[in-house]
Coordinates of C-alpha atoms and ligand atoms in Angstrom, one line a residue:
X1 CA -18.6 -17.5 21.3
X2 CA -15.3 -17.1 19.5
X3 CA -12.5 -14.4 19.5
X4 CA -10.1 -13.6 16.6
X5 CA -7.9 -11.0 15.8
X6 CA -6.7 -8.9 12.9
X7 CA -5.6 -5.6 12.0
X8 CA -7.6 -2.6 13.7
X9 CA -7.8 -0.4 10.8
X10 CA -10.4 1.9 11.3
X11 CA -11.4 2.9 14.8
X12 CA -14.8 2.2 17.3
X13 CA -16.7 -0.9 17.9
X14 CA -19.6 -2.1 15.9
X15 CA -21.8 -5.0 17.2
X16 CA -24.4 -6.3 14.3
X17 CA -25.1 -9.1 12.0
X18 CA -22.2 -10.4 9.8
X19 CA -23.5 -10.0 5.9
X20 CA -20.9 -12.0 3.8
X21 CA -20.1 -10.3 0.6
X22 CA -18.9 -12.5 -2.1
X23 CA -17.0 -10.6 -5.2
X24 CA -18.7 -12.2 -8.3
X25 CA -16.7 -14.9 -9.9
X26 CA -16.8 -13.7 -14.1
X27 CA -16.0 -16.9 -15.6
X28 CA -15.4 -16.9 -19.9
X29 CA -14.2 -19.0 -22.7
X30 CA -11.0 -19.0 -23.9
X31 CA -11.6 -17.9 -27.6
X32 CA -9.3 -18.0 -30.8
X33 CA -10.0 -14.7 -32.3
X34 CA -10.1 -13.9 -36.5
X35 CA -11.0 -10.9 -36.3
X36 CA -8.5 -8.8 -33.8
X37 CA -9.5 -5.4 -35.0
X38 CA -13.4 -6.1 -34.0
X39 CA -12.2 -7.4 -30.6
X40 CA -10.2 -4.5 -29.8
X41 CA -13.3 -2.5 -30.6
X42 CA -15.1 -4.6 -28.0
X43 CA -12.7 -4.1 -25.7
X44 CA -12.5 -0.2 -26.2
X45 CA -16.2 -0.2 -25.6
X46 CA -15.5 -1.9 -22.3
X47 CA -13.0 0.5 -21.4
X48 CA -15.1 3.3 -22.4
X49 CA -18.2 1.7 -20.0
X50 CA -15.9 1.0 -17.4
X51 CA -14.6 4.9 -17.6
X52 CA -18.4 5.9 -17.3
X53 CA -19.3 3.6 -14.8
X54 CA -16.1 4.2 -12.7
X55 CA -16.7 7.6 -12.8
X56 CA -20.1 7.7 -11.2
X57 CA -19.1 5.4 -8.3
X58 CA -16.6 8.3 -7.9
X59 CA -19.2 11.1 -7.8
X60 CA -20.8 8.8 -5.0
X61 CA -17.9 8.4 -3.1
X62 CA -17.4 12.3 -3.4
X63 CA -20.7 13.2 -1.9
X64 CA -20.5 10.3 1.0
X65 CA -17.0 10.7 1.5
X66 CA -14.8 13.0 0.0
X67 CA -12.9 14.2 -2.9
X68 CA -9.7 12.5 -1.7
X69 CA -11.4 9.4 -1.5
X70 CA -13.3 9.9 -4.8
X71 CA -9.3 9.8 -6.3
X72 CA -8.7 6.4 -5.2
X73 CA -11.5 5.2 -7.9
X74 CA -10.5 8.3 -10.3
X75 CA -7.1 6.3 -9.7
X76 CA -8.5 3.1 -11.0
X77 CA -9.4 5.0 -14.3
X78 CA -5.3 5.7 -14.7
X79 CA -4.8 2.3 -14.3
X80 CA -6.9 0.9 -16.9
X81 CA -5.6 3.5 -19.3
X82 CA -2.1 3.5 -18.2
X83 CA -0.2 2.3 -22.1
X84 CA 1.6 -0.3 -19.9
X85 CA -1.6 -2.1 -19.5
X86 CA -3.6 -1.2 -22.4
X87 CA -0.9 -1.9 -25.1
X88 CA 0.3 -5.1 -23.8
X89 CA -3.7 -6.2 -24.1
X90 CA -3.9 -4.9 -27.5
X91 CA -0.3 -7.0 -28.1
X92 CA -2.6 -10.3 -26.9
X93 CA -5.6 -9.6 -28.9
X94 CA -3.7 -8.9 -31.8
X95 CA -1.8 -12.4 -31.4
X96 CA -5.8 -14.6 -31.6
X97 CA -6.7 -14.0 -27.8
X98 CA -9.9 -13.0 -26.9
X99 CA -10.3 -9.6 -25.0
X100 CA -11.7 -11.7 -21.8
X101 CA -8.3 -13.8 -21.7
X102 CA -6.0 -10.8 -23.0
X103 CA -7.2 -8.7 -20.1
X104 CA -7.0 -11.7 -17.5
X105 CA -3.7 -12.3 -18.4
X106 CA -2.2 -8.8 -18.7
X107 CA -3.6 -7.8 -15.3
X108 CA -2.1 -11.1 -13.7
X109 CA 1.1 -10.4 -14.6
X110 CA 0.5 -6.5 -13.1
X111 CA -0.7 -8.4 -10.0
X112 CA 2.0 -10.7 -9.4
X113 CA 4.8 -8.0 -9.7
X114 CA 3.0 -5.8 -7.2
X115 CA 2.2 -8.4 -5.0
X116 CA 5.8 -9.7 -4.9
X117 CA 7.0 -6.6 -3.6
X118 CA 7.0 -6.5 0.4
X119 CA 5.8 -2.7 0.6
X120 CA 2.0 -2.5 1.6
X121 CA 1.4 0.7 -1.2
X122 CA 2.5 -1.7 -3.8
X123 CA 0.5 -4.4 -2.8
X124 CA -2.2 -1.9 -2.6
X125 CA -1.6 -1.5 -6.4
X126 CA -2.2 -5.3 -6.9
X127 CA -5.6 -5.2 -4.9
X128 CA -6.4 -2.0 -7.1
X129 CA -5.5 -3.8 -10.5
X130 CA -7.6 -7.4 -9.3
X131 CA -10.4 -4.5 -8.7
X132 CA -9.8 -3.2 -12.1
X133 CA -9.7 -6.1 -13.8
X134 CA -12.6 -7.6 -12.2
X135 CA -14.6 -5.0 -13.1
X136 CA -13.5 -5.0 -16.8
X137 CA -14.2 -8.6 -17.2
X138 CA -17.8 -8.1 -15.7
X139 CA -18.6 -5.4 -18.3
X140 CA -16.9 -7.8 -21.0
X141 CA -18.9 -11.0 -19.8
X142 CA -21.9 -9.0 -18.9
X143 CA -21.8 -10.0 -15.5
X144 CA -23.7 -8.1 -12.9
X145 CA -21.2 -6.4 -9.8
X146 CA -21.2 -7.0 -6.1
X147 CA -24.2 -4.3 -5.0
X148 CA -23.9 -3.8 -1.4
X149 CA -25.9 -0.7 -1.4
X150 CA -29.2 -2.4 -0.4
X151 CA -27.9 -4.1 3.0
X152 CA -30.2 -4.7 5.7
X153 CA -29.4 -2.1 8.7
X154 CA -27.2 -3.1 11.5
X155 CA -24.9 -4.9 9.3
X156 CA -21.6 -5.7 9.9
X157 CA -20.0 -6.3 6.2
X158 CA -17.7 -9.4 5.8
X159 CA -15.5 -10.1 2.7
X160 CA -12.4 -11.2 1.3
X161 CA -10.9 -7.9 0.5
X162 CA -13.3 -4.6 0.4
X163 CA -12.1 -3.2 -2.9
X164 CA -12.8 0.7 -3.2
X165 CA -15.7 -0.3 -5.8
X166 CA -17.8 -1.8 -2.9
X167 CA -17.1 0.9 -0.8
X168 CA -18.2 3.3 -2.9
X169 CA -22.0 1.2 -2.7
X170 CA -21.8 1.1 1.3
X171 CA -24.7 3.0 3.1
X172 CA -23.5 4.3 6.5
X173 CA -26.5 4.2 7.8
X174 CA -26.7 0.2 7.5
X175 CA -23.2 -0.5 7.8
X176 CA -22.1 -0.6 11.2
X177 CA -18.7 -2.4 10.7
X178 CA -16.2 -3.8 8.2
X179 CA -14.4 -7.2 8.5
X180 CA -12.1 -8.7 5.8
X181 CA -9.8 -11.5 5.0
X182 CA -7.0 -9.3 3.5
X183 CA -5.4 -5.5 3.8
X184 CA -3.6 -3.6 6.2
X185 CA -3.5 -0.4 7.8
X186 CA -2.6 1.6 5.1
X187 CA -4.7 -0.3 2.3
X188 CA -7.3 1.7 0.3
X189 CA -10.2 -0.1 2.2
X190 CA -8.6 1.0 5.4
X191 CA -8.5 4.6 4.3
X192 CA -11.8 4.5 2.9
X193 CA -12.9 3.0 6.4
X194 CA -11.5 5.3 8.4
X195 CA -13.0 8.5 5.9
X196 CA -16.6 7.1 6.2
X197 CA -15.7 6.3 10.1
X198 CA -16.8 2.8 10.3
X199 CA -14.8 0.6 12.5
X200 CA -13.2 -2.0 10.6
X201 CA -10.5 -5.1 11.4
X202 CA -8.9 -6.3 8.5
X203 CA -6.7 -9.3 8.0
X204 CA -8.8 -11.6 9.7
X205 CA -9.0 -14.5 7.7
X206 CA -9.8 -17.4 10.8
X207 CA -12.8 -15.0 11.7
X208 CA -14.0 -14.6 8.1
X209 CA -14.0 -18.0 7.5
X210 CA -15.7 -18.8 10.5
X211 CA -18.8 -16.4 9.8
X212 CA -22.0 -17.5 8.3
X213 CA -24.6 -14.7 7.3
X214 CA -26.8 -13.0 10.1
X215 CA -24.3 -14.2 13.0
X216 CA -24.0 -11.5 15.5
X217 CA -20.6 -10.4 15.5
X218 CA -18.4 -7.8 17.4
X219 CA -15.7 -5.5 15.7
X220 CA -13.2 -3.9 17.5
X221 CA -11.4 -1.6 15.0
X222 CA -9.4 -0.2 17.7
X223 CA -8.0 -3.4 19.4
X224 CA -8.1 -4.7 15.9
X225 CA -10.6 -8.1 17.7
X226 CA -13.3 -9.6 16.9
X227 CA -16.1 -11.7 18.6
X228 CA -18.4 -13.8 16.8
X229 CA -21.9 -14.9 18.4
X230 CA -20.9 -12.8 21.9
X231 CA -22.6 -14.0 24.7
X232 CA -24.9 -11.4 26.3
X233 CA -22.9 -10.1 28.8
X234 CA -20.1 -9.4 26.1
X235 CA -22.6 -7.9 24.0
X236 CA -23.3 -5.4 27.1
X237 CA -19.7 -5.0 27.8
X238 CA -19.0 -3.6 24.4
X239 CA -22.0 -1.5 24.2
X240 CA -20.2 0.5 27.2
X241 CA -16.9 0.3 25.6
X242 CA -18.4 2.0 22.5
X243 CA -20.1 4.5 24.1
X244 CA -16.7 5.6 26.3
X245 CA -15.1 5.5 22.6
X246 CA -17.9 8.1 21.1
X247 CA -17.0 10.2 24.3
X248 CA -13.7 10.1 24.0
X249 CA -13.8 11.2 20.3
X250 CA -15.5 14.5 21.1
X251 CA -13.4 15.1 23.9
X252 CA -10.4 14.7 21.6
X253 CA -11.9 17.2 19.5
X254 CA -11.8 19.8 21.9
X255 CA -7.8 19.9 21.6
X256 CA -8.5 21.5 18.0
X257 CA -7.2 25.0 18.6
X258 CA -5.3 24.6 21.8
X259 CA -1.3 24.8 21.7
X260 CA 0.7 21.7 22.4
X261 CA 2.4 21.7 25.7
X262 CA 3.0 19.9 28.8
X263 CA 0.9 20.2 32.2
X264 CA 3.8 22.5 33.2
X265 CA 3.4 24.4 30.2
X266 CA 6.3 23.5 27.9
X267 CA 5.8 23.7 24.3
X268 CA 6.5 21.3 21.6
X269 CA 5.9 21.1 17.8
X270 CA 3.3 18.7 17.1
X271 CA 3.3 17.9 13.0
X272 CA 1.7 15.2 11.0
X273 CA 3.5 12.7 8.6
X274 CA 2.3 12.5 4.8
X275 CA 2.7 10.7 1.4
X276 CA 1.1 13.1 -0.8
X277 CA 0.2 16.6 -1.1
X278 CA -3.4 15.9 -0.4
X279 CA -2.6 14.4 3.2
X280 CA -1.3 18.1 3.8
X281 CA -4.8 19.3 4.3
X282 CA -6.2 16.2 6.4
X283 CA -3.1 17.2 8.7
X284 CA -4.4 20.7 9.0
X285 CA -8.0 19.5 9.5
X286 CA -6.5 17.7 12.6
X287 CA -4.7 20.9 13.5
X288 CA -1.4 19.7 12.8
X289 CA 1.0 22.5 13.0
X290 CA 3.2 21.5 10.1
X291 CA 4.6 18.5 8.2
X292 CA 7.5 16.4 10.1
X293 CA 7.8 14.3 7.0
X294 CA 7.0 13.9 3.4
X295 CA 7.6 10.4 2.2
X296 CA 8.5 11.6 -1.3
X297 CA 9.1 7.8 -2.5
X298 CA 5.0 7.5 -2.9
X299 CA 5.1 10.8 -6.0
X300 CA 7.7 8.0 -7.7
X301 CA 5.5 5.0 -6.9
X302 CA 2.6 6.1 -8.2
X303 CA 3.9 6.6 -11.9
X304 CA 5.3 4.3 -14.1
X305 CA 8.5 6.9 -14.8
X306 CA 9.9 9.1 -12.5
X307 CA 7.8 12.3 -11.5
X308 CA 9.6 15.5 -13.5
X309 CA 10.7 18.4 -12.1
X310 CA 7.9 20.3 -12.6
X311 CA 5.6 17.5 -11.4
X312 CA 7.4 17.4 -8.0
X313 CA 7.5 21.8 -7.7
X314 CA 4.1 21.3 -8.1
X315 CA 3.4 18.9 -5.5
X316 CA 5.8 20.3 -3.0
X317 CA 4.4 23.5 -3.4
X318 CA 0.7 22.3 -2.9
X319 CA 2.0 20.3 0.4
X320 CA 3.6 23.7 2.2
X321 CA 0.6 25.9 0.8
X322 CA -2.0 23.6 2.6
X323 CA -0.3 24.0 5.9
X324 CA -0.4 27.7 5.4
X325 CA 2.4 29.1 7.0
X326 CA 3.5 25.9 8.6
X327 CA 6.6 23.8 8.4
X328 CA 7.1 21.3 6.1
X329 CA 9.8 19.0 5.9
X330 CA 10.4 16.8 2.6
X331 CA 12.5 14.1 3.1
X332 CA 14.5 13.1 -0.5
X333 CA 13.9 9.8 -2.2
X334 CA 13.9 6.9 0.2
X335 CA 14.2 3.9 -1.9
X336 CA 15.3 0.5 -1.6
X337 CA 14.7 -1.7 1.3
X338 CA 11.1 -2.5 1.6
X339 CA 10.1 0.6 -1.2
X340 CA 11.0 -0.8 -4.5
X341 CA 10.1 1.6 -7.9
X342 CA 10.6 -0.9 -10.6
X343 CA 11.4 1.8 -13.4
X344 CA 14.3 3.1 -11.3
X345 CA 16.3 -0.5 -12.6
X346 CA 17.7 -1.2 -9.4
X347 CA 19.0 -4.8 -8.7
X348 CA 17.7 -7.6 -6.8
X349 CA 20.3 -7.6 -3.6
X350 CA 20.7 -10.0 -1.2
X351 CA 20.4 -8.0 1.6
X352 CA 18.1 -4.9 0.5
X353 CA 17.8 -3.0 3.9
X354 CA 21.5 -2.8 4.1
X355 CA 22.3 -1.8 0.2
X356 CA 22.2 0.7 -2.2
X357 CA 19.2 2.8 -1.2
X358 CA 18.1 6.2 -0.2
X359 CA 20.7 9.0 0.0
X360 CA 23.5 5.9 -1.2
X361 CA 21.2 5.6 -4.2
X362 CA 20.3 9.3 -4.7
X363 CA 24.3 10.7 -4.6
X364 CA 24.9 8.3 -7.5
X365 CA 22.0 9.7 -9.9
X366 CA 22.1 13.1 -10.4
X367 CA 19.6 12.7 -12.9
X368 CA 16.8 11.6 -10.4
X369 CA 18.6 13.8 -7.3
X370 CA 19.1 16.9 -8.9
X371 CA 15.5 17.0 -10.3
X372 CA 14.4 16.3 -6.9
X373 CA 16.7 19.0 -5.2
X374 CA 15.6 21.3 -7.5
X375 CA 12.1 21.0 -7.2
X376 CA 12.5 21.4 -3.6
X377 CA 14.3 24.7 -3.8
X378 CA 12.1 26.1 -6.2
X379 CA 9.2 25.2 -3.9
X380 CA 11.3 26.5 -0.6
X381 CA 9.8 30.4 -2.1
X382 CA 6.5 29.5 -1.4
X383 CA 6.5 28.6 2.2
X384 CA 9.2 27.1 4.8
X385 CA 10.1 23.8 2.8
X386 CA 13.0 22.0 5.0
X387 CA 15.2 19.0 2.9
X388 CA 15.2 15.8 5.5
X389 CA 18.0 13.6 4.4
X390 CA 17.4 9.7 4.7
X391 CA 19.4 6.8 6.0
X392 CA 22.9 9.0 6.8
X393 CA 25.2 6.9 7.9
X394 CA 28.4 9.3 8.1
X395 CA 28.8 12.9 8.1
X396 CA 30.2 12.8 3.9
X397 CA 26.7 12.1 2.7
X398 CA 25.3 15.2 4.6
X399 CA 28.5 17.1 3.0
X400 CA 27.7 15.9 -0.3
X401 CA 24.1 16.4 -0.4
X402 CA 24.7 20.0 1.0
X403 CA 27.4 20.6 -2.0
X404 CA 24.8 19.7 -4.5
X405 CA 22.7 22.1 -3.5
X406 CA 25.2 24.8 -3.3
X407 CA 25.8 24.0 -7.1
X408 CA 21.7 23.8 -7.8
X409 CA 21.3 27.3 -5.7
X410 CA 23.9 29.2 -8.1
X411 CA 22.2 27.7 -11.3
X412 CA 18.7 29.0 -10.2
X413 CA 20.5 32.2 -9.5
X414 CA 22.0 32.6 -13.1
X415 CA 18.1 31.5 -14.2
X416 CA 16.8 34.0 -12.1
X417 CA 14.3 31.8 -10.3
X418 CA 13.6 32.4 -6.7
X419 CA 13.9 29.8 -3.9
X420 CA 15.2 30.1 0.0
X421 CA 18.4 31.1 0.3
X422 CA 18.8 29.7 4.0
X423 CA 16.6 26.6 3.2
X424 CA 17.5 24.2 6.1
X425 CA 18.9 21.0 5.9
X426 CA 18.4 18.0 8.3
X427 CA 19.1 14.6 8.6
X428 CA 17.2 11.4 9.4
X429 CA 18.7 9.3 12.5
X430 CA 17.5 6.1 11.7
X431 CA 20.8 4.0 12.1
X432 CA 23.1 3.2 14.6
X433 CA 25.6 4.7 12.8
X434 CA 24.1 8.2 12.5
X435 CA 23.2 7.8 16.3
X436 CA 26.8 7.0 17.5
X437 CA 28.4 10.1 15.2
X438 CA 25.2 12.3 16.2
X439 CA 27.6 14.8 18.0
X440 CA 29.7 15.1 14.6
X441 CA 26.5 15.1 12.6
X442 CA 24.6 18.0 14.9
X443 CA 27.5 20.2 14.0
X444 CA 26.4 20.3 10.3
X445 CA 22.8 19.9 9.8
X446 CA 20.0 22.2 10.6
X447 CA 17.9 19.8 12.4
X448 CA 17.4 16.2 13.4
X449 CA 14.3 14.0 13.3
X450 CA 14.4 10.6 14.8
X451 CA 13.5 7.7 12.4
X452 CA 12.6 5.0 15.0
X453 CA 10.8 2.5 12.5
X454 CA 14.3 2.2 11.3
X455 CA 16.4 3.1 13.8
X456 CA 14.9 -0.1 15.7
X457 CA 15.5 -2.4 12.9
X458 CA 19.1 -1.7 12.8
X459 CA 19.7 -1.1 16.2
X460 CA 18.2 -4.6 17.3
X461 CA 19.2 -5.8 13.9
X462 CA 15.4 -7.2 13.0
X463 CA 13.9 -6.8 9.7
X464 CA 10.9 -4.5 10.5
X465 CA 8.7 -6.7 8.2
X466 CA 9.7 -10.3 9.6
X467 CA 7.1 -11.9 11.7
X468 CA 9.5 -14.6 12.8
X469 CA 11.6 -11.7 15.0
X470 CA 8.7 -9.1 15.5
X471 CA 9.4 -9.7 19.4
X472 CA 12.6 -8.2 19.4
X473 CA 11.5 -5.6 17.4
X474 CA 10.3 -2.9 20.3
X475 CA 11.3 0.8 21.0
X476 CA 11.3 -0.5 24.8
X477 CA 14.6 -1.7 24.7
X478 CA 17.3 -0.6 26.4
X479 CA 19.7 -0.1 23.4
X480 CA 16.9 2.0 21.2
X481 CA 15.9 4.3 24.4
X482 CA 19.3 4.8 25.3
X483 CA 19.7 6.1 21.5
X484 CA 17.0 8.4 21.5
X485 CA 18.1 9.8 24.4
X486 CA 21.8 10.5 23.4
X487 CA 20.5 11.6 19.9
X488 CA 18.4 14.2 21.4
X489 CA 21.0 15.4 23.6
X490 CA 23.7 15.7 21.0
X491 CA 20.7 18.1 19.2
X492 CA 20.7 20.1 22.3
X493 CA 24.3 20.4 22.6
X494 CA 24.5 21.9 19.1
X495 CA 21.2 23.9 19.8
X496 CA 19.4 22.4 17.0
X497 CA 15.8 21.3 16.6
X498 CA 15.5 17.2 17.1
X499 CA 12.1 15.7 16.4
X500 CA 10.7 12.3 15.7
X501 CA 8.9 11.3 12.6
X502 CA 8.7 7.6 13.5
X503 CA 5.7 5.8 14.7
X504 CA 7.2 5.4 18.5
X505 CA 6.2 9.6 18.6
X506 CA 2.7 8.6 18.6
X507 CA 3.1 5.9 21.6
X508 CA 1.2 7.2 24.7
X509 CA 3.7 4.6 26.6
X510 CA 6.8 6.2 25.2
X511 CA 5.1 10.2 25.0
X512 CA 6.6 10.5 28.6
X513 CA 10.2 9.3 28.0
X514 CA 10.1 11.6 24.9
X515 CA 8.8 14.6 26.8
X516 CA 11.8 13.8 29.4
X517 CA 14.5 13.5 27.2
X518 CA 13.5 16.8 25.7
X519 CA 12.2 15.9 22.3
X520 CA 11.1 19.4 20.7
X521 CA 9.1 17.9 17.5
X522 CA 6.3 14.9 17.4
X523 CA 5.4 14.2 14.0
X524 CA 2.5 11.4 13.9
X525 CA 0.3 10.1 11.4
X526 CA -2.6 12.6 11.3
X527 CA -5.1 10.4 12.9
X528 CA -3.4 10.6 15.7
X529 CA -2.5 14.6 16.3
X530 CA -5.0 15.3 18.8
X531 CA -4.7 11.9 20.9
X532 CA -0.6 13.0 21.2
X533 CA -1.8 16.4 22.0
X534 CA -3.7 15.0 24.8
X535 CA -0.9 13.0 26.3
X536 CA 1.5 15.3 26.1
X537 CA -1.0 18.0 28.1
X538 CA -1.3 15.1 30.8
X539 CA 2.4 14.7 31.9
X540 CA 4.8 17.6 33.8
X541 CA 8.5 17.2 33.0
X542 CA 9.1 16.2 36.6
X543 CA 6.6 13.3 36.5
X544 CA 7.7 12.1 32.9
X545 CA 11.6 12.6 34.5
X546 CA 10.5 10.5 37.1
X547 CA 8.9 7.5 34.8
X548 CA 12.3 8.1 32.4
X549 CA 14.9 7.7 35.3
X550 CA 12.8 4.2 36.7
X551 CA 12.7 3.1 32.9
X552 CA 16.6 3.6 32.0
X553 CA 17.3 1.9 35.6
X554 CA 15.4 -1.4 34.2
X555 CA 17.5 -3.6 31.7
X556 CA 14.8 -6.1 30.3
X557 CA 12.6 -5.0 27.6
X558 CA 9.4 -6.9 29.6
X559 CA 10.2 -4.5 32.6
X560 CA 10.5 -1.3 30.9
X561 CA 7.3 -2.6 28.8
X562 CA 5.3 -3.3 32.0
X563 CA 6.4 0.1 33.6
X564 CA 5.4 2.4 30.6
X565 CA 2.1 0.4 30.2
X566 CA 1.4 0.3 33.9
X567 CA 2.5 4.2 34.1
X568 CA 0.3 5.0 30.6
X569 CA -1.9 7.9 31.3
X570 CA -5.1 8.2 28.7
Ligands
LIG601 C1 11.6 5.7 10.1 O1 12.2 4.9 9.5 O2 11.3 5.7 11.3 C2 10.6 7.0 9.2 C3 10.1 7.1 9.6 O3 10.9 6.3 7.6 P1 10.1 5.0 7.1 O4 9.0 4.4 8.1 O5 9.5 5.8 6.0 O6 11.0 4.2 6.6
LIG602 MG1 13.2 5.0 7.6

């Protein structure tokens, strides 16, 4: 029996037999082409077949999972037909390369570019292009693609990476769990596994390497654990845990339609975080009361040029309409740091997290920012949209944005375009500077939302993506806890709403402290909404205060963490 760990990307426990699935290795011979026109025709036919086959796979996913997930595959068609890619391929063919080599080398260039960006969404783009490349080469070389629709019952699918096209072939009756070498929580394979409700552990290379076909394996998608060749006792233990998980899930569905309130009846708001308008529907399906963070940079990352005012207007309008009366807090472009957008032409910096990014960039780029603010104002005529500014460090930034809005509003007035004249403008409190000056900011802002992901990074001076210093990256540090408490106090003093949209808002260990500090709004990922509602319902203000006082009397992260874990209610 051997135990390994990876990233728990889709909850639940699966016990089954490993089936190692390998991507067909497509090999081809490099040839010099003397008739490029004919070669381009061959390539175009391959593209057409790719489109046809992908559309078929998308339909199969649409039936098995849903429309949103099918969009991932339809996105592959968009990638393949993106002129940025096809123009380069054609150029290479015209220079005498065969279609296979041209596809291979252009795709590899794009893969290398996206894979070098330390952002999961961008790395996902690299996986997508790699998937497109493999399938195009399979077509060009007449190679059969991996077919996983015929796997035996009780299978744990083991692969280097689970590509969306592979996922299309999964038969949920037979595939109980998924285990891969690469991929993160927001990779497409993770999204699809969650949508199919198949437990999945990703990024567990040692476990994948240690497995052979047919070996019994346990996948714990909650904890991110993999057990290979378990003894009988362990199998029994995990069967019990599996039952408990299924029960707990049923239990959580009871929280749909309930108010979000503490054990002693204090109501708070429970919102969801989204990256595109489609996800607003998911938030609604988990009974989220609104959206506490719409990360608009994903609209910018999905395309090879900035989305137009019209495109953004449609996206923001669709999000607020999906919430059916609920508020939608839309964060203006938070570019830079770990979120690169190649076409914006940002230069490489020594310290990207401390550099020209987010509101600093936007205030210098009227072309980008005015377009976004106008789209936001226009969409505000269709529902309760609020504007949120990221990475604020001083009140000047907030005032500058408000000034811009003032000018844009009069522009819209003169054009006779409707918008919400009282649209709220809030700030994300995610830097120590914003925390220390929260009393000043609260006088000018309509609301706060605490971004604990960055607040922890900047407060502890620890890069949130650097594994070597990850031991310092914890919200349980007294400096971070005191900051959170102070920010909420400053908001209360000025009578403005204080929310939290960082990951900490869904942390069961931290929720009692947030209740005690008086947080008004919790914004969490869609799948955490019901669990968060449940945890909030388990704490009275008095109990939460008692725990918070104890926690704040301690000094070491390890002590605070142990106290919070020991007292966690589930
Ligand atoms: C945060 O910093 O807490 C946050 C919610 O924003 P992001 O994770 O997008 O930086
Ligand atoms: Mg942030």
